[in-house]
PDB file of C-alpha atoms in Angstrom:
ATOM      1  CA  MET A  18      25.246 139.453 222.750  1.00  0.00           C
ATOM      2  CA  ILE A  19      24.210 139.136 219.116  1.00  0.00           C
ATOM      3  CA  ILE A  20      26.929 138.221 216.658  1.00  0.00           C
ATOM      4  CA  HIS A  21      26.363 137.475 212.987  1.00  0.00           C
ATOM      5  CA  VAL A  22      28.940 135.331 211.193  1.00  0.00           C
ATOM      6  CA  ILE A  23      28.772 135.462 207.413  1.00  0.00           C
ATOM      7  CA  ASP A  24      31.653 133.518 205.887  1.00  0.00           C
ATOM      8  CA  ASP A  25      34.684 135.403 207.243  1.00  0.00           C
ATOM      9  CA  MET A  26      32.739 138.555 208.203  1.00  0.00           C
ATOM     10  CA  ILE A  27      31.805 138.936 211.873  1.00  0.00           C
ATOM     11  CA  ILE A  28      29.242 141.564 212.872  1.00  0.00           C
ATOM     12  CA  ASN A  29      29.093 142.259 216.602  1.00  0.00           C
ATOM     13  CA  ILE A  30      25.852 144.132 217.242  1.00  0.00           C
ATOM     14  CA  ALA A  31      26.631 144.987 220.887  1.00  0.00           C
ATOM     15  CA  SER A  32      30.005 146.591 220.176  1.00  0.00           C
ATOM     16  CA  ARG A  33      28.963 147.793 216.692  1.00  0.00           C
ATOM     17  CA  GLU A  34      32.139 146.322 215.216  1.00  0.00           C
ATOM     18  CA  VAL A  35      32.672 144.483 211.947  1.00  0.00           C
ATOM     19  CA  PHE A  36      35.623 142.237 211.228  1.00  0.00           C
ATOM     20  CA  ILE A  37      36.705 140.620 207.990  1.00  0.00           C
ATOM     21  CA  GLY A  38      38.927 137.834 209.242  1.00  0.00           C
ATOM     22  CA  GLU A  39      40.837 139.563 212.021  1.00  0.00           C
ATOM     23  CA  LYS A  40      40.788 143.013 210.393  1.00  0.00           C
ATOM     24  CA  LEU A  41      38.495 145.629 211.937  1.00  0.00           C
ATOM     25  CA  VAL A  42      36.413 147.428 209.291  1.00  0.00           C
ATOM     26  CA  GLU A  43      35.606 151.066 210.027  1.00  0.00           C
ATOM     27  CA  LEU A  44      31.965 151.816 209.191  1.00  0.00           C
ATOM     28  CA  THR A  45      29.985 154.980 209.797  1.00  0.00           C
ATOM     29  CA  PRO A  46      26.982 154.646 212.142  1.00  0.00           C
ATOM     30  CA  ILE A  47      24.588 154.668 209.156  1.00  0.00           C
ATOM     31  CA  GLU A  48      26.636 152.067 207.276  1.00  0.00           C
ATOM     32  CA  PHE A  49      26.691 149.824 210.344  1.00  0.00           C
ATOM     33  CA  SER A  50      22.926 150.221 210.797  1.00  0.00           C
ATOM     34  CA  ILE A  51      22.282 149.213 207.183  1.00  0.00           C
ATOM     35  CA  LEU A  52      24.531 146.173 207.563  1.00  0.00           C
ATOM     36  CA  GLU A  53      22.776 145.298 210.837  1.00  0.00           C
ATOM     37  CA  VAL A  54      19.325 145.457 209.200  1.00  0.00           C
ATOM     38  CA  LEU A  55      20.500 143.207 206.370  1.00  0.00           C
ATOM     39  CA  ALA A  56      22.181 140.742 208.753  1.00  0.00           C
ATOM     40  CA  ASN A  57      19.122 140.611 211.026  1.00  0.00           C
ATOM     41  CA  ASN A  58      17.040 139.706 207.960  1.00  0.00           C
ATOM     42  CA  ARG A  59      19.553 137.306 206.444  1.00  0.00           C
ATOM     43  CA  GLY A  60      18.171 135.419 203.463  1.00  0.00           C
ATOM     44  CA  ARG A  61      15.351 137.929 202.926  1.00  0.00           C
ATOM     45  CA  VAL A  62      15.348 140.541 200.184  1.00  0.00           C
ATOM     46  CA  LEU A  63      14.729 143.976 201.678  1.00  0.00           C
ATOM     47  CA  SER A  64      13.474 146.831 199.554  1.00  0.00           C
ATOM     48  CA  THR A  65      15.291 150.135 199.474  1.00  0.00           C
ATOM     49  CA  GLU A  66      12.239 151.639 201.165  1.00  0.00           C
ATOM     50  CA  SER A  67      12.270 149.184 204.083  1.00  0.00           C
ATOM     51  CA  ILE A  68      16.025 149.614 204.593  1.00  0.00           C
ATOM     52  CA  TYR A  69      15.634 153.396 204.590  1.00  0.00           C
ATOM     53  CA  GLU A  70      12.724 153.400 207.036  1.00  0.00           C
ATOM     54  CA  SER A  71      14.473 150.920 209.365  1.00  0.00           C
ATOM     55  CA  VAL A  72      17.693 152.922 209.504  1.00  0.00           C
ATOM     56  CA  TRP A  73      16.541 156.544 209.303  1.00  0.00           C
ATOM     57  CA  LYS A  74      13.310 155.978 211.303  1.00  0.00           C
ATOM     58  CA  GLU A  75      11.321 158.223 208.977  1.00  0.00           C
ATOM     59  CA  PRO A  76       9.069 157.698 205.941  1.00  0.00           C
ATOM     60  CA  PHE A  77      10.750 156.957 202.641  1.00  0.00           C
ATOM     61  CA  TYR A  78      10.534 159.843 200.166  1.00  0.00           C
ATOM     62  CA  ASN A  79      12.291 158.798 196.963  1.00  0.00           C
ATOM     63  CA  ALA A  80      15.639 158.238 198.696  1.00  0.00           C
ATOM     64  CA  LYS A  81      16.769 155.276 196.570  1.00  0.00           C
ATOM     65  CA  ASN A  82      20.074 156.933 195.809  1.00  0.00           C
ATOM     66  CA  THR A  83      20.722 157.532 199.514  1.00  0.00           C
ATOM     67  CA  VAL A  84      20.530 153.818 200.310  1.00  0.00           C
ATOM     68  CA  ALA A  85      22.419 152.841 197.132  1.00  0.00           C
ATOM     69  CA  VAL A  86      25.316 155.185 197.947  1.00  0.00           C
ATOM     70  CA  HIS A  87      25.627 153.801 201.477  1.00  0.00           C
ATOM     71  CA  ILE A  88      25.475 150.203 200.200  1.00  0.00           C
ATOM     72  CA  ARG A  89      28.224 151.026 197.704  1.00  0.00           C
ATOM     73  CA  ASN A  90      30.352 152.508 200.502  1.00  0.00           C
ATOM     74  CA  ILE A  91      29.823 149.420 202.677  1.00  0.00           C
ATOM     75  CA  ARG A  92      30.784 147.154 199.775  1.00  0.00           C
ATOM     76  CA  GLU A  93      33.969 149.133 199.167  1.00  0.00           C
ATOM     77  CA  LYS A  94      34.933 148.530 202.796  1.00  0.00           C
ATOM     78  CA  VAL A  95      33.920 144.874 203.277  1.00  0.00           C
ATOM     79  CA  GLU A  96      34.155 143.262 199.856  1.00  0.00           C
ATOM     80  CA  ILE A  97      37.376 142.025 198.266  1.00  0.00           C
ATOM     81  CA  ASN A  98      35.913 142.969 194.878  1.00  0.00           C
ATOM     82  CA  SER A  99      33.037 145.431 195.282  1.00  0.00           C
ATOM     83  CA  LYS A 100      32.034 144.795 191.644  1.00  0.00           C
ATOM     84  CA  ASP A 101      31.477 141.090 192.462  1.00  0.00           C
ATOM     85  CA  PRO A 102      30.091 141.215 196.013  1.00  0.00           C
ATOM     86  CA  LYS A 103      30.382 138.230 198.345  1.00  0.00           C
ATOM     87  CA  TYR A 104      28.243 139.536 201.220  1.00  0.00           C
ATOM     88  CA  ILE A 105      25.645 142.086 200.124  1.00  0.00           C
ATOM     89  CA  LYS A 106      23.740 140.996 197.032  1.00  0.00           C
ATOM     90  CA  VAL A 107      21.454 143.119 194.883  1.00  0.00           C
ATOM     91  CA  VAL A 108      18.196 141.655 193.636  1.00  0.00           C
ATOM     92  CA  TRP A 109      17.524 143.900 190.653  1.00  0.00           C
ATOM     93  CA  GLY A 110      14.241 145.761 190.853  1.00  0.00           C
ATOM     94  CA  VAL A 111      13.568 144.457 194.370  1.00  0.00           C
ATOM     95  CA  GLY A 112      16.313 145.378 196.856  1.00  0.00           C
ATOM     96  CA  TYR A 113      19.280 143.977 198.753  1.00  0.00           C
ATOM     97  CA  LYS A 114      20.051 140.913 200.832  1.00  0.00           C
ATOM     98  CA  ILE A 115      22.710 138.947 202.641  1.00  0.00           C
ATOM     99  CA  ASP A 116      22.489 135.253 201.761  1.00  0.00           C
ATOM    100  CA  LYS A 117      22.077 132.591 204.417  1.00  0.00           C
TER     101      LYS A 117
END
C-alpha cells in the first residue's frame, strides 16, 4: 500500500482517500489523480503538459486552463488558505510541485 504523508496531509493511493489531520477530504477522481501525480513526483516541478498527459492519458492540446482549474479546486479543498498554499506550490512559468 502506498501512502504519502505531507505534513498533516495523508494520501492513500490504494483507497484513493485524502485526509487533512483526521478529516476526510472529498476529491473528484480527476482531482485525486492530479494530487497523486504530484505526490508521486514530490520535490520535482511538473509542467502543466506533463500533469495533463499523466492524468488524462491523451496528448496535451493547449489545456493549461483545465489543469489550473483543477489545481485551484484541489487547493480550495486541502489548503487552509488557498491563496497561500502549504501543499501544492506553483513555479511560475514552469508548473506545479509538492515540496519534499
